[in-house]
Amino acid sequence: MAEQKTFDFLNKNERESKPRKTGITEIRGPYYDVMGKRYLKDIMETMGEHVDSLKFSGGSFSIMPREAVTELIDIAHEHEALVSTGGFMEYVLTQGNEAVDKYIETCKDYGFDIIELSAGFITLPTDDWLRLIEKVQEAGLKAKPEIGIQFGAGGDTAKGELESEGTLDTGYAVKQAKRFVDAGAYMIMIESEGITENADPWRTDVPAEFINEIGLEKLMFEAADPEVFAWYIKNYGPEVNMFVDNSQIVQLETLRRGIWGTKSLWGRVLTYKD
């Protein structure tokens, strides 16, 4: 049953109904704060229309009771939101091939829809990454590789330590992303570190290169702070796919709808539907 719109006499940017192909909002689940079923129900009952995906960050699901994890997954599914593992695969890879197979099987058994494939702390050849994408897809799940330009990105690594690691050539990262898309990856997650996080000034040229080569539909950008997702929307419009903290859903959606924001955004973020 369609939900009744509120204040529908006011003009707002139109948004596709779920399941959306663009303008996707993925929110962080348990990590910086504890999330139980009552917390997630409150989020989904009030803002569920604007949440397309829930991500368990940092392997949080692996230290929670199974019932608690599956309850969160079920609530997300009730509100037509997909559920992602977050970038835990790089840890699982250190346990060997058998652990990788068991991990994918267990994620499917729990009800996850997406397995994120990250390699912030390890070096993973592109062909190995492609084999992982194939393995995830053969299991009937969506593969979402995470790509960044910052060596050692992920977790809580200090800025100084990251700077000493250096960055990856953007052109190489873009070509890698294109290969993943060609292999059928559901989405490419663009890691914020080295671009808008722990970068002064921001490397705004990096998302531009990815978007110019791949387009918006297959890219999702991590936005750790409101000023970051405001910048993406100002420059690429309300249909850019974003990953934000669960506390930022309302602020992000008001920017997408063009009903609130900063002076530089006010009256600029518009959509046109023929």
Short mmCIF file of C-alpha atoms in Angstrom, two decimals:
data_model
loop_
_atom_site.label_atom_id
_atom_site.label_comp_id
_atom_site.label_asym_id
_atom_site.label_seq_id
_atom_site.Cartn_x
_atom_site.Cartn_y
_atom_site.Cartn_z
CA MET A 1 0.00 0.00 0.00
CA ALA A 2 1.39 3.39 -0.97
CA GLU A 3 2.16 5.66 1.94
CA GLN A 4 0.32 8.97 2.18
CA LYS A 5 2.55 11.87 1.23
CA THR A 6 2.97 14.71 3.70
CA PHE A 7 2.76 18.37 2.73
CA ASP A 8 2.12 17.27 -0.85
CA PHE A 9 0.88 20.76 -1.76
CA LEU A 10 4.51 21.95 -1.71
CA ASN A 11 6.79 21.52 -4.72
CA LYS A 12 9.75 19.21 -4.07
CA ASN A 13 12.19 17.47 -6.37
CA GLU A 14 10.62 14.26 -7.59
CA ARG A 15 12.33 11.00 -6.64
CA GLU A 16 11.97 7.58 -8.20
CA SER A 17 10.18 5.09 -6.02
CA LYS A 18 12.10 2.06 -4.74
CA PRO A 19 13.82 0.07 -6.09
CA ARG A 20 15.76 3.05 -7.48
CA LYS A 21 18.59 2.91 -10.00
CA THR A 22 19.97 6.36 -9.14
CA GLY A 23 19.80 8.63 -6.12
CA ILE A 24 20.43 5.61 -3.89
CA THR A 25 21.06 6.24 -0.20
CA GLU A 26 22.93 3.57 1.70
CA ILE A 27 23.14 4.06 5.45
CA ARG A 28 25.62 2.74 7.98
CA GLY A 29 24.27 0.15 10.38
CA PRO A 30 26.07 -0.99 13.54
CA TYR A 31 29.58 0.44 13.90
CA TYR A 32 29.92 3.93 15.37
CA ASP A 33 26.78 3.25 17.40
CA VAL A 34 24.88 0.16 18.44
CA MET A 35 21.83 -0.60 16.32
CA GLY A 36 19.08 -2.92 17.49
CA LYS A 37 15.68 -3.72 16.03
CA ARG A 38 13.90 -0.90 17.88
CA TYR A 39 16.42 1.67 16.65
CA LEU A 40 16.19 0.49 13.04
CA LYS A 41 12.39 0.29 13.19
CA ASP A 42 12.28 3.94 14.26
CA ILE A 43 14.51 4.87 11.33
CA MET A 44 12.53 2.88 8.80
CA GLU A 45 9.08 3.89 10.07
CA THR A 46 9.98 7.55 9.70
CA MET A 47 12.56 7.64 6.87
CA GLY A 48 12.32 4.21 5.24
CA GLU A 49 11.10 5.67 1.95
CA HIS A 50 14.50 7.34 1.59
CA VAL A 51 16.70 4.37 2.59
CA ASP A 52 17.72 2.03 -0.22
CA SER A 53 20.38 -0.02 1.54
CA LEU A 54 21.65 -0.81 5.04
CA LYS A 55 25.34 -1.62 5.49
CA PHE A 56 26.92 -3.46 8.42
CA SER A 57 30.34 -1.78 8.69
CA GLY A 58 33.59 -3.17 10.03
CA GLY A 59 32.44 -6.77 10.30
CA SER A 60 29.99 -5.78 13.04
CA PHE A 61 27.67 -8.65 12.11
CA SER A 62 30.40 -11.14 13.05
CA ILE A 63 30.33 -10.13 16.74
CA MET A 64 26.55 -9.85 17.10
CA PRO A 65 24.06 -12.62 17.98
CA ARG A 66 22.68 -14.21 14.82
CA GLU A 67 19.11 -13.37 15.85
CA ALA A 68 19.99 -9.68 16.22
CA VAL A 69 21.59 -9.61 12.75
CA THR A 70 18.71 -11.38 11.02
CA GLU A 71 16.16 -9.15 12.77
CA LEU A 72 17.85 -6.08 11.30
CA ILE A 73 17.99 -7.71 7.87
CA ASP A 74 14.29 -8.62 8.05
CA ILE A 75 13.30 -5.07 9.05
CA ALA A 76 15.30 -3.62 6.14
CA HIS A 77 13.65 -6.03 3.72
CA GLU A 78 10.20 -5.15 5.05
CA HIS A 79 10.93 -1.58 3.94
CA GLU A 80 12.30 -2.59 0.52
CA ALA A 81 15.92 -1.88 1.46
CA LEU A 82 18.82 -4.12 0.49
CA VAL A 83 21.39 -5.21 3.07
CA SER A 84 25.16 -5.17 2.57
CA THR A 85 28.01 -6.78 4.50
CA GLY A 86 30.34 -3.82 4.32
CA GLY A 87 33.98 -4.28 3.38
CA PHE A 88 34.81 -7.32 5.54
CA MET A 89 36.00 -9.57 2.73
CA GLU A 90 39.61 -8.38 3.00
CA TYR A 91 39.74 -9.88 6.50
CA VAL A 92 38.09 -13.11 5.37
CA LEU A 93 40.64 -13.48 2.54
CA THR A 94 43.42 -13.80 5.13
CA GLN A 95 41.70 -16.97 6.39
CA GLY A 96 42.01 -18.85 3.07
CA ASN A 97 39.79 -20.04 0.22
CA GLU A 98 37.64 -22.29 2.35
CA ALA A 99 36.77 -19.39 4.65
CA VAL A 100 35.83 -17.24 1.63
CA ASP A 101 33.41 -19.90 0.36
CA LYS A 102 31.91 -20.35 3.81
CA TYR A 103 31.60 -16.59 4.29
CA ILE A 104 29.65 -16.14 1.06
CA GLU A 105 27.44 -19.13 1.90
CA THR A 106 26.76 -17.82 5.42
CA CYS A 107 25.97 -14.30 4.19
CA LYS A 108 23.39 -15.75 1.83
CA ASP A 109 21.97 -17.91 4.60
CA TYR A 110 21.58 -14.87 6.87
CA GLY A 111 19.70 -12.98 4.16
CA PHE A 112 22.30 -10.45 2.99
CA ASP A 113 21.76 -9.12 -0.53
CA ILE A 114 25.15 -7.48 -1.19
CA ILE A 115 28.72 -8.49 -0.42
CA GLU A 116 31.10 -5.57 -0.49
CA LEU A 117 34.60 -6.42 -1.70
CA SER A 118 37.29 -4.16 -0.29
CA ALA A 119 41.06 -4.32 -0.15
CA GLY A 120 42.13 -1.29 1.86
CA PHE A 121 44.60 -3.19 4.03
CA ILE A 122 45.77 -5.79 1.51
CA THR A 123 47.05 -5.87 -2.07
CA LEU A 124 44.66 -7.83 -4.27
CA PRO A 125 45.38 -8.37 -7.98
CA THR A 126 42.56 -7.26 -10.28
CA ASP A 127 42.06 -10.78 -11.65
CA ASP A 128 41.57 -12.12 -8.11
CA TRP A 129 39.02 -9.39 -7.49
CA LEU A 130 37.21 -10.44 -10.67
CA ARG A 131 37.14 -14.04 -9.46
CA LEU A 132 35.55 -12.86 -6.20
CA ILE A 133 32.91 -10.90 -8.10
CA GLU A 134 32.10 -14.02 -10.12
CA LYS A 135 31.93 -16.18 -6.99
CA VAL A 136 29.57 -13.77 -5.21
CA GLN A 137 27.32 -13.53 -8.26
CA GLU A 138 27.24 -17.30 -8.70
CA ALA A 139 25.85 -17.48 -5.16
CA GLY A 140 22.98 -15.23 -6.24
CA LEU A 141 24.23 -12.17 -4.37
CA LYS A 142 25.23 -8.71 -5.60
CA ALA A 143 28.95 -7.89 -5.68
CA LYS A 144 29.97 -4.36 -4.74
CA PRO A 145 33.73 -3.78 -5.05
CA GLU A 146 35.13 -0.87 -3.08
CA ILE A 147 37.81 1.17 -4.84
CA GLY A 148 39.91 4.00 -3.48
CA ILE A 149 43.09 5.87 -4.25
CA GLN A 150 44.49 5.83 -0.70
CA PHE A 151 46.76 2.93 0.24
CA GLY A 152 45.84 1.59 3.69
CA ALA A 153 42.35 3.13 3.62
CA GLY A 154 39.71 1.74 5.94
CA GLY A 155 39.21 1.42 9.64
CA ASP A 156 40.59 4.19 11.85
CA THR A 157 44.07 4.67 10.43
CA ALA A 158 45.56 8.03 11.43
CA LYS A 159 45.94 10.75 8.78
CA GLY A 160 49.73 10.93 9.11
CA GLU A 161 50.09 7.19 8.66
CA LEU A 162 47.90 7.27 5.55
CA GLU A 163 49.90 10.13 4.04
CA SER A 164 53.09 8.09 4.40
CA GLU A 165 51.47 5.26 2.41
CA GLY A 166 50.86 7.39 -0.69
CA THR A 167 48.01 7.17 -3.21
CA LEU A 168 47.08 5.07 -6.22
CA ASP A 169 47.06 6.45 -9.76
CA THR A 170 43.50 7.56 -10.49
CA GLY A 171 43.59 6.38 -14.09
CA TYR A 172 44.48 2.86 -12.97
CA ALA A 173 41.66 2.87 -10.40
CA VAL A 174 39.14 4.00 -13.02
CA LYS A 175 40.22 1.26 -15.45
CA GLN A 176 39.91 -1.27 -12.64
CA ALA A 177 36.39 -0.04 -11.85
CA LYS A 178 35.39 -0.33 -15.51
CA ARG A 179 36.54 -3.96 -15.55
CA PHE A 180 34.42 -4.66 -12.47
CA VAL A 181 31.36 -3.05 -14.07
CA ASP A 182 31.93 -5.07 -17.23
CA ALA A 183 32.05 -8.20 -15.05
CA GLY A 184 28.55 -7.42 -13.80
CA ALA A 185 29.26 -5.74 -10.45
CA TYR A 186 26.11 -4.29 -8.91
CA MET A 187 27.81 -1.06 -7.86
CA ILE A 188 31.30 0.39 -7.33
CA MET A 189 31.86 1.89 -3.89
CA ILE A 190 34.28 4.84 -3.97
CA GLU A 191 36.23 5.11 -0.71
CA SER A 192 36.40 8.68 0.62
CA GLU A 193 39.89 8.55 2.12
CA GLY A 194 42.37 10.42 0.00
CA ILE A 195 39.53 12.19 -1.83
CA THR A 196 37.39 14.11 0.68
CA GLU A 197 38.63 12.48 3.89
CA ASN A 198 42.20 12.97 5.13
CA ALA A 199 42.84 15.11 2.05
CA ASP A 200 43.64 18.82 2.13
CA PRO A 201 42.58 20.12 -0.31
CA TRP A 202 39.94 17.68 -1.49
CA ARG A 203 40.82 15.69 -4.63
CA THR A 204 37.68 16.70 -6.51
CA ASP A 205 39.31 15.62 -9.75
CA VAL A 206 39.05 11.97 -8.68
CA PRO A 207 35.24 11.57 -8.59
CA ALA A 208 35.09 13.60 -11.82
CA GLU A 209 37.30 11.04 -13.58
CA PHE A 210 35.20 8.12 -12.33
CA ILE A 211 31.93 9.80 -13.34
CA ASN A 212 33.21 10.86 -16.74
CA GLU A 213 34.25 7.29 -17.56
CA ILE A 214 31.55 5.23 -15.84
CA GLY A 215 28.56 7.50 -15.20
CA LEU A 216 26.55 8.01 -12.01
CA GLU A 217 24.38 4.89 -11.99
CA LYS A 218 27.13 2.38 -11.16
CA LEU A 219 29.03 4.54 -8.65
CA MET A 220 28.38 5.13 -4.95
CA PHE A 221 30.40 7.71 -3.03
CA GLU A 222 31.21 7.56 0.65
CA ALA A 223 30.37 10.86 2.36
CA ALA A 224 31.63 10.94 5.92
CA ASP A 225 30.43 14.51 6.61
CA PRO A 226 27.41 16.61 5.58
CA GLU A 227 29.63 19.11 3.75
CA VAL A 228 30.86 16.22 1.59
CA PHE A 229 27.44 14.97 0.45
CA ALA A 230 26.32 18.58 0.00
CA TRP A 231 29.26 19.08 -2.37
CA TYR A 232 28.39 15.96 -4.38
CA ILE A 233 24.75 17.01 -4.75
CA LYS A 234 25.70 20.57 -5.66
CA ASN A 235 28.07 19.36 -8.37
CA TYR A 236 26.37 16.18 -9.64
CA GLY A 237 22.72 16.61 -8.72
CA PRO A 238 20.27 14.82 -6.42
CA GLU A 239 20.60 11.48 -8.26
CA VAL A 240 24.17 10.78 -7.13
CA ASN A 241 24.41 7.57 -5.05
CA MET A 242 25.68 8.20 -1.50
CA PHE A 243 26.75 6.20 1.55
CA VAL A 244 26.19 8.15 4.78
CA ASP A 245 25.85 7.56 8.49
CA ASN A 246 22.36 6.61 9.67
CA SER A 247 22.19 9.93 11.58
CA GLN A 248 22.42 11.87 8.29
CA ILE A 249 19.45 10.49 6.33
CA VAL A 250 17.15 13.43 6.96
CA GLN A 251 19.72 16.08 6.10
CA LEU A 252 20.74 14.26 2.92
CA GLU A 253 17.16 13.78 1.72
CA THR A 254 16.23 17.44 2.27
CA LEU A 255 19.15 18.35 0.01
CA ARG A 256 18.07 15.81 -2.61
CA ARG A 257 14.53 17.22 -2.53
CA GLY A 258 15.76 20.81 -2.84
CA ILE A 259 13.84 21.98 0.22
CA TRP A 260 16.71 22.89 2.57
CA GLY A 261 20.44 23.42 2.62
CA THR A 262 23.22 25.95 2.59
CA LYS A 263 23.28 29.29 0.77
CA SER A 264 25.32 27.79 -2.08
CA LEU A 265 22.73 25.03 -2.59
CA TRP A 266 19.50 26.93 -2.07
CA GLY A 267 17.43 27.01 -5.23
CA ARG A 268 20.09 25.17 -7.27
CA VAL A 269 19.31 21.49 -6.78
CA LEU A 270 16.49 20.82 -9.21
CA THR A 271 15.14 17.89 -11.19
CA TYR A 272 13.05 17.93 -14.34
CA LYS A 273 10.65 15.11 -15.19
CA ASP A 274 8.95 15.26 -18.57
#
